[in-house]
Amino acid sequence: MILVGICDDHGASCAISINRKIVYAAGEERFSRIKNDSGFPLQALQKGFELLKITANDVDMFLFSETDRTDFTAYEYRRESLLNVKDHQRLMKEYWEPKLAGFNYPVMLPINILKEKRDFKKGFYGIPIERANKEWSNQKYQNISKSAIANHFKVPEERIGFLDHHACHAYYAISTSKNPLPKDFAVITVDSWGDGKNQTVWKRKGNKLILLAESSSCLLARIYRFTTLYLGMKPNEHEYKVMGLSAYPDTNHSSDILTSLKKLVEVKGLKIICPIDIQNLYRYLSDIYSGHRFDNIARAAQDLVENSLVALFENVAQELSINNFYYTGGVAMNVKANQKILSSDLVNSLVVPGAPDDQSNSIGACLLYQSIQDGKLPSNLTDNMYLGEGIEPIDESDIKRFCDKESVHIVKTITPGQVADILISGEIVARASGNMEFGARALGNRSIFALPSDWDSVDRINYLIKQRDFWMPFAGSVIEEDANFILEGDWKKGDARFMTISFPAKLEHYHKFKAATHRKDKSIRIHVVLKEENPWYYEMLLSIKKRLGLGVILNTSFNLHGYPIVRTKQDALEIFYATNIKHLVLGDSLLSKLNPISQ
């Protein structure tokens, strides 16, 4: 059976499964080059068909990862990916404030703002933009979506279906564990919104998951989203910046803010709810935050999320007598909150899958449908994140197009050990090789590497390419057998292969990997590398271990600030040519600038 999963909201993506196994998944942003792009993932899907040598006629079912299609400006006109911070702030003041207050409001303002965008265009489904001030039924929008796919791919509408958003999240989460599923476990999802819910709890019952609790008033994601906007950063994109900032201030300076925020969140049994009626959450938060410092605001929002989630997990553990958890949804992108959950004595194991946000719901749709058909839970069907395309080898035309041959030295075949030697000499190396990782985390195949023993590595990478905010940490990769020297405590309680959980760093060897940690709280967002998942990367780290004693490296994504991670050799060469990066591993080759601008 061949299935195609589709997520067309923010973080648009597609996935393809063949006979239960996920064989391809990619985000549309890697093709459009628009961060967190939304809309039907046509380019990503076409590439999947090409790589697998299949056609739409071979597909048994096309599956959307949600049933509610009424918010068409999100998926048809790419609202979240095209609006900037000023647009969001304007909409809050001129559109949402009067609308929520019951006053006259400019109905077409969101559409008019979108029309001004350079990348604005008619969407895949052909829904007239004039529908913005009218309403069709959800069934009508579903029918439009079906018709568009049927017409484009020449397939019957009977092969197109819609699945519950949170069920897709849940079934994806349990597919990523490298270990057999425990006899008893719970799955928790927390996000902003999806098919009428923003928090759920599931439990294993034989070979299926049963829904035990759901909430439609869990405001954690929305509070964090609006806090991001209030602080002048882009919602649905820069929440990670708020998280990084939150570690700097002391709780003594944020306690008053947290006290006010607690009025919005109550953990009641297996649910997180809002116990009071809020018409305009952004305005409510703005009143709380007014007069407070930006870093204290970030700390209060982070503490609210952490405390609420720990309480929820502990309630589930106590009420259900379950200590093994899978956790996903947009809020699960918060690695510091995940660290707090993992530290609870009531949590024996915690799996936060790679790309737990909506982007992975395309994978979840395939797995959920397959599970319904065959009555089996999807254990170990998404066992790694290297689900995209590979890199084509360089040729003479690439060199002529992107580089002056006299100033770039090329080694046609480079070994992991040779790259390790370059890194040990103090150089920074970018790599675009092997299959592209799925999601927002670079796991060695679309990465930038540096030795993590010197804070100067962070400053140099920022100067060369990344230009990250000064308070933001980078991440690290370590071979599995050396993780005990890096991570404090029982880190094996959590699956550390996907950079979805941060861990406290072990101070004994801290000087050897400090640049891959958070400067303030000394936590590390780590990627534990298994030889069977990425042999090349493992060998490079092993070579570093043989020379320096620990197989650990600073690893950050290979992209320009504000743009998606590189996909193709063209993407990689363009950045190599346009920035001060000196060394690029491209496929099996190494390109080195002979006269780079001083680092």
PDB file of N, CA and C in Angstrom, residues 386 423 428-431 437 440-453 457-458 461 466 468 473-478 496-499 513 515-517 524-529 534 537 540-541 544 551-559 565:
ATOM      1  N   TYR A 386      16.328  11.025   8.377  1.00  0.00           N
ATOM      2  CA  TYR A 386      16.996  11.237   7.086  1.00  0.00           C
ATOM      3  C   TYR A 386      16.073  10.756   5.966  1.00  0.00           C
ATOM      4  N   LEU A 423      38.615  20.219  11.334  1.00  0.00           N
ATOM      5  CA  LEU A 423      37.937  20.784  12.491  1.00  0.00           C
ATOM      6  C   LEU A 423      38.890  20.915  13.677  1.00  0.00           C
ATOM      7  N   ILE A 428      36.126  25.946  10.611  1.00  0.00           N
ATOM      8  CA  ILE A 428      34.682  25.687  10.584  1.00  0.00           C
ATOM      9  C   ILE A 428      34.346  25.040   9.243  1.00  0.00           C
ATOM     10  N   VAL A 429      33.499  24.020   9.281  1.00  0.00           N
ATOM     11  CA  VAL A 429      33.176  23.252   8.076  1.00  0.00           C
ATOM     12  C   VAL A 429      31.661  23.147   7.933  1.00  0.00           C
ATOM     13  N   ALA A 430      31.151  23.438   6.734  1.00  0.00           N
ATOM     14  CA  ALA A 430      29.743  23.196   6.417  1.00  0.00           C
ATOM     15  C   ALA A 430      29.648  21.870   5.679  1.00  0.00           C
ATOM     16  N   ARG A 431      28.523  21.185   5.847  1.00  0.00           N
ATOM     17  CA  ARG A 431      28.337  19.907   5.156  1.00  0.00           C
ATOM     18  C   ARG A 431      26.937  19.805   4.569  1.00  0.00           C
ATOM     19  N   GLU A 437      17.666  15.853   6.180  1.00  0.00           N
ATOM     20  CA  GLU A 437      16.870  15.623   7.377  1.00  0.00           C
ATOM     21  C   GLU A 437      15.480  16.238   7.233  1.00  0.00           C
ATOM     22  N   ALA A 440      13.056  20.817  11.439  1.00  0.00           N
ATOM     23  CA  ALA A 440      13.845  22.028  11.650  1.00  0.00           C
ATOM     24  C   ALA A 440      15.246  21.764  12.195  1.00  0.00           C
ATOM     25  N   ARG A 441      15.565  20.516  12.539  1.00  0.00           N
ATOM     26  CA  ARG A 441      16.854  20.226  13.142  1.00  0.00           C
ATOM     27  C   ARG A 441      17.813  19.595  12.132  1.00  0.00           C
ATOM     28  N   ALA A 442      19.013  20.147  12.047  1.00  0.00           N
ATOM     29  CA  ALA A 442      20.056  19.565  11.209  1.00  0.00           C
ATOM     30  C   ALA A 442      20.769  18.494  12.022  1.00  0.00           C
ATOM     31  N   LEU A 443      20.813  17.288  11.502  1.00  0.00           N
ATOM     32  CA  LEU A 443      21.380  16.155  12.233  1.00  0.00           C
ATOM     33  C   LEU A 443      22.621  15.606  11.533  1.00  0.00           C
ATOM     34  N   GLY A 444      23.436  16.527  11.021  1.00  0.00           N
ATOM     35  CA  GLY A 444      24.723  16.146  10.469  1.00  0.00           C
ATOM     36  C   GLY A 444      24.832  16.173   8.964  1.00  0.00           C
ATOM     37  N   ASN A 445      23.707  16.102   8.247  1.00  0.00           N
ATOM     38  CA  ASN A 445      23.759  16.052   6.779  1.00  0.00           C
ATOM     39  C   ASN A 445      23.565  17.411   6.116  1.00  0.00           C
ATOM     40  N   ARG A 446      23.011  18.368   6.823  1.00  0.00           N
ATOM     41  CA  ARG A 446      22.881  19.755   6.340  1.00  0.00           C
ATOM     42  C   ARG A 446      23.286  20.657   7.501  1.00  0.00           C
ATOM     43  N   SER A 447      24.542  20.555   7.896  1.00  0.00           N
ATOM     44  CA  SER A 447      25.007  21.163   9.142  1.00  0.00           C
ATOM     45  C   SER A 447      26.250  22.010   8.948  1.00  0.00           C
ATOM     46  N   ILE A 448      26.539  22.818   9.967  1.00  0.00           N
ATOM     47  CA  ILE A 448      27.804  23.530  10.106  1.00  0.00           C
ATOM     48  C   ILE A 448      28.453  23.032  11.387  1.00  0.00           C
ATOM     49  N   PHE A 449      29.744  22.668  11.304  1.00  0.00           N
ATOM     50  CA  PHE A 449      30.457  22.082  12.431  1.00  0.00           C
ATOM     51  C   PHE A 449      31.583  22.998  12.898  1.00  0.00           C
ATOM     52  N   ALA A 450      31.871  22.911  14.196  1.00  0.00           N
ATOM     53  CA  ALA A 450      33.050  23.571  14.769  1.00  0.00           C
ATOM     54  C   ALA A 450      33.402  22.859  16.059  1.00  0.00           C
ATOM     55  N   LEU A 451      34.659  22.993  16.486  1.00  0.00           N
ATOM     56  CA  LEU A 451      35.026  22.444  17.788  1.00  0.00           C
ATOM     57  C   LEU A 451      34.255  23.189  18.869  1.00  0.00           C
ATOM     58  N   PRO A 452      33.714  22.465  19.854  1.00  0.00           N
ATOM     59  CA  PRO A 452      32.892  23.115  20.877  1.00  0.00           C
ATOM     60  C   PRO A 452      33.658  23.529  22.122  1.00  0.00           C
ATOM     61  N   SER A 453      34.971  23.482  22.098  1.00  0.00           N
ATOM     62  CA  SER A 453      35.765  23.765  23.302  1.00  0.00           C
ATOM     63  C   SER A 453      36.048  25.249  23.499  1.00  0.00           C
ATOM     64  N   SER A 457      34.116  29.856  18.779  1.00  0.00           N
ATOM     65  CA  SER A 457      33.453  29.154  17.677  1.00  0.00           C
ATOM     66  C   SER A 457      32.062  29.723  17.415  1.00  0.00           C
ATOM     67  N   VAL A 458      31.347  30.060  18.499  1.00  0.00           N
ATOM     68  CA  VAL A 458      30.008  30.629  18.360  1.00  0.00           C
ATOM     69  C   VAL A 458      30.074  31.970  17.646  1.00  0.00           C
ATOM     70  N   ILE A 461      30.996  31.545  13.870  1.00  0.00           N
ATOM     71  CA  ILE A 461      29.883  31.057  13.038  1.00  0.00           C
ATOM     72  C   ILE A 461      28.855  32.154  12.834  1.00  0.00           C
ATOM     73  N   LYS A 466      25.538  32.793  10.409  1.00  0.00           N
ATOM     74  CA  LYS A 466      24.268  32.596  11.112  1.00  0.00           C
ATOM     75  C   LYS A 466      23.621  33.895  11.601  1.00  0.00           C
ATOM     76  N   ARG A 468      22.889  34.895  14.510  1.00  0.00           N
ATOM     77  CA  ARG A 468      21.860  34.626  15.509  1.00  0.00           C
ATOM     78  C   ARG A 468      21.893  35.679  16.604  1.00  0.00           C
ATOM     79  N   PRO A 473      21.756  29.879  22.072  1.00  0.00           N
ATOM     80  CA  PRO A 473      22.797  28.847  22.055  1.00  0.00           C
ATOM     81  C   PRO A 473      22.800  28.058  20.751  1.00  0.00           C
ATOM     82  N   PHE A 474      23.908  27.411  20.487  1.00  0.00           N
ATOM     83  CA  PHE A 474      23.968  26.413  19.431  1.00  0.00           C
ATOM     84  C   PHE A 474      23.748  25.032  20.053  1.00  0.00           C
ATOM     85  N   ALA A 475      23.832  24.006  19.247  1.00  0.00           N
ATOM     86  CA  ALA A 475      23.578  22.650  19.730  1.00  0.00           C
ATOM     87  C   ALA A 475      24.827  21.802  19.520  1.00  0.00           C
ATOM     88  N   GLY A 476      24.726  20.529  19.916  1.00  0.00           N
ATOM     89  CA  GLY A 476      25.867  19.649  19.780  1.00  0.00           C
ATOM     90  C   GLY A 476      25.474  18.255  19.345  1.00  0.00           C
ATOM     91  N   SER A 477      26.444  17.532  18.811  1.00  0.00           N
ATOM     92  CA  SER A 477      26.274  16.122  18.474  1.00  0.00           C
ATOM     93  C   SER A 477      27.364  15.332  19.180  1.00  0.00           C
ATOM     94  N   VAL A 478      27.014  14.125  19.627  1.00  0.00           N
ATOM     95  CA  VAL A 478      27.961  13.292  20.341  1.00  0.00           C
ATOM     96  C   VAL A 478      27.700  11.829  19.986  1.00  0.00           C
ATOM     97  N   ALA A 496      17.379  10.875  22.800  1.00  0.00           N
ATOM     98  CA  ALA A 496      18.217  12.044  22.523  1.00  0.00           C
ATOM     99  C   ALA A 496      18.720  12.090  21.088  1.00  0.00           C
ATOM    100  N   ARG A 497      18.048  11.404  20.174  1.00  0.00           N
ATOM    101  CA  ARG A 497      18.541  11.336  18.792  1.00  0.00           C
ATOM    102  C   ARG A 497      18.057  12.487  17.914  1.00  0.00           C
ATOM    103  N   PHE A 498      17.122  13.290  18.401  1.00  0.00           N
ATOM    104  CA  PHE A 498      16.450  14.233  17.493  1.00  0.00           C
ATOM    105  C   PHE A 498      16.610  15.702  17.877  1.00  0.00           C
ATOM    106  N   MET A 499      17.421  16.012  18.893  1.00  0.00           N
ATOM    107  CA  MET A 499      17.548  17.404  19.369  1.00  0.00           C
ATOM    108  C   MET A 499      16.207  17.968  19.840  1.00  0.00           C
ATOM    109  N   PHE A 513      33.229  20.987  25.671  1.00  0.00           N
ATOM    110  CA  PHE A 513      32.073  21.119  24.772  1.00  0.00           C
ATOM    111  C   PHE A 513      31.206  22.324  25.108  1.00  0.00           C
ATOM    112  N   ALA A 515      30.897  25.352  24.085  1.00  0.00           N
ATOM    113  CA  ALA A 515      30.325  26.197  23.033  1.00  0.00           C
ATOM    114  C   ALA A 515      29.073  25.596  22.407  1.00  0.00           C
ATOM    115  N   ALA A 516      28.770  24.332  22.722  1.00  0.00           N
ATOM    116  CA  ALA A 516      27.542  23.695  22.235  1.00  0.00           C
ATOM    117  C   ALA A 516      26.434  23.754  23.281  1.00  0.00           C
ATOM    118  N   THR A 517      26.648  24.539  24.343  1.00  0.00           N
ATOM    119  CA  THR A 517      25.669  24.631  25.430  1.00  0.00           C
ATOM    120  C   THR A 517      25.093  26.038  25.527  1.00  0.00           C
ATOM    121  N   ILE A 524      22.271  21.587  27.322  1.00  0.00           N
ATOM    122  CA  ILE A 524      22.718  21.298  25.969  1.00  0.00           C
ATOM    123  C   ILE A 524      21.618  20.584  25.203  1.00  0.00           C
ATOM    124  N   ARG A 525      21.306  21.122  24.025  1.00  0.00           N
ATOM    125  CA  ARG A 525      20.356  20.467  23.112  1.00  0.00           C
ATOM    126  C   ARG A 525      21.186  19.535  22.244  1.00  0.00           C
ATOM    127  N   ILE A 526      21.128  18.273  22.583  1.00  0.00           N
ATOM    128  CA  ILE A 526      22.092  17.327  22.038  1.00  0.00           C
ATOM    129  C   ILE A 526      21.478  16.415  20.984  1.00  0.00           C
ATOM    130  N   HIS A 527      22.327  15.958  20.091  1.00  0.00           N
ATOM    131  CA  HIS A 527      21.985  14.934  19.112  1.00  0.00           C
ATOM    132  C   HIS A 527      22.923  13.764  19.350  1.00  0.00           C
ATOM    133  N   VAL A 528      22.393  12.688  19.916  1.00  0.00           N
ATOM    134  CA  VAL A 528      23.180  11.485  20.133  1.00  0.00           C
ATOM    135  C   VAL A 528      23.201  10.687  18.832  1.00  0.00           C
ATOM    136  N   VAL A 529      24.398  10.471  18.296  1.00  0.00           N
ATOM    137  CA  VAL A 529      24.568   9.889  16.967  1.00  0.00           C
ATOM    138  C   VAL A 529      24.807   8.385  17.076  1.00  0.00           C
ATOM    139  N   ASN A 534      23.696   7.131  10.951  1.00  0.00           N
ATOM    140  CA  ASN A 534      24.488   8.048  10.123  1.00  0.00           C
ATOM    141  C   ASN A 534      25.961   7.646  10.209  1.00  0.00           C
ATOM    142  N   TYR A 537      28.772  10.459   9.656  1.00  0.00           N
ATOM    143  CA  TYR A 537      28.851  11.423  10.762  1.00  0.00           C
ATOM    144  C   TYR A 537      29.452  10.760  12.000  1.00  0.00           C
ATOM    145  N   MET A 540      33.181  10.540  11.634  1.00  0.00           N
ATOM    146  CA  MET A 540      33.843  11.822  11.856  1.00  0.00           C
ATOM    147  C   MET A 540      33.990  12.104  13.343  1.00  0.00           C
ATOM    148  N   LEU A 541      32.915  11.858  14.095  1.00  0.00           N
ATOM    149  CA  LEU A 541      32.958  12.089  15.538  1.00  0.00           C
ATOM    150  C   LEU A 541      33.914  11.117  16.229  1.00  0.00           C
ATOM    151  N   ILE A 544      37.360  12.420  15.876  1.00  0.00           N
ATOM    152  CA  ILE A 544      37.597  13.500  16.841  1.00  0.00           C
ATOM    153  C   ILE A 544      37.878  12.910  18.222  1.00  0.00           C
ATOM    154  N   GLY A 551      34.059  12.340  21.533  1.00  0.00           N
ATOM    155  CA  GLY A 551      33.476  12.434  20.197  1.00  0.00           C
ATOM    156  C   GLY A 551      32.306  13.376  20.167  1.00  0.00           C
ATOM    157  N   VAL A 552      32.583  14.664  20.311  1.00  0.00           N
ATOM    158  CA  VAL A 552      31.534  15.680  20.388  1.00  0.00           C
ATOM    159  C   VAL A 552      31.901  16.853  19.496  1.00  0.00           C
ATOM    160  N   ILE A 553      30.882  17.499  18.923  1.00  0.00           N
ATOM    161  CA  ILE A 553      31.090  18.628  18.015  1.00  0.00           C
ATOM    162  C   ILE A 553      29.961  19.632  18.193  1.00  0.00           C
ATOM    163  N   LEU A 554      30.254  20.892  17.915  1.00  0.00           N
ATOM    164  CA  LEU A 554      29.186  21.897  17.789  1.00  0.00           C
ATOM    165  C   LEU A 554      28.520  21.677  16.436  1.00  0.00           C
ATOM    166  N   ASN A 555      27.200  21.609  16.431  1.00  0.00           N
ATOM    167  CA  ASN A 555      26.442  21.345  15.204  1.00  0.00           C
ATOM    168  C   ASN A 555      25.283  22.321  15.123  1.00  0.00           C
ATOM    169  N   THR A 556      25.258  23.104  14.080  1.00  0.00           N
ATOM    170  CA  THR A 556      24.124  23.995  13.840  1.00  0.00           C
ATOM    171  C   THR A 556      23.688  23.852  12.386  1.00  0.00           C
ATOM    172  N   SER A 557      22.491  24.265  12.095  1.00  0.00           N
ATOM    173  CA  SER A 557      21.923  24.049  10.769  1.00  0.00           C
ATOM    174  C   SER A 557      22.631  24.902   9.715  1.00  0.00           C
ATOM    175  N   PHE A 558      22.719  24.370   8.517  1.00  0.00           N
ATOM    176  CA  PHE A 558      23.381  25.026   7.384  1.00  0.00           C
ATOM    177  C   PHE A 558      22.338  25.875   6.656  1.00  0.00           C
ATOM    178  N   ASN A 559      22.252  27.123   7.041  1.00  0.00           N
ATOM    179  CA  ASN A 559      21.315  28.060   6.406  1.00  0.00           C
ATOM    180  C   ASN A 559      21.698  29.483   6.779  1.00  0.00           C
ATOM    181  N   ILE A 565      16.854  25.576   5.901  1.00  0.00           N
ATOM    182  CA  ILE A 565      18.093  24.821   5.755  1.00  0.00           C
ATOM    183  C   ILE A 565      18.286  24.471   4.285  1.00  0.00           C
TER     184      ILE A 565
END
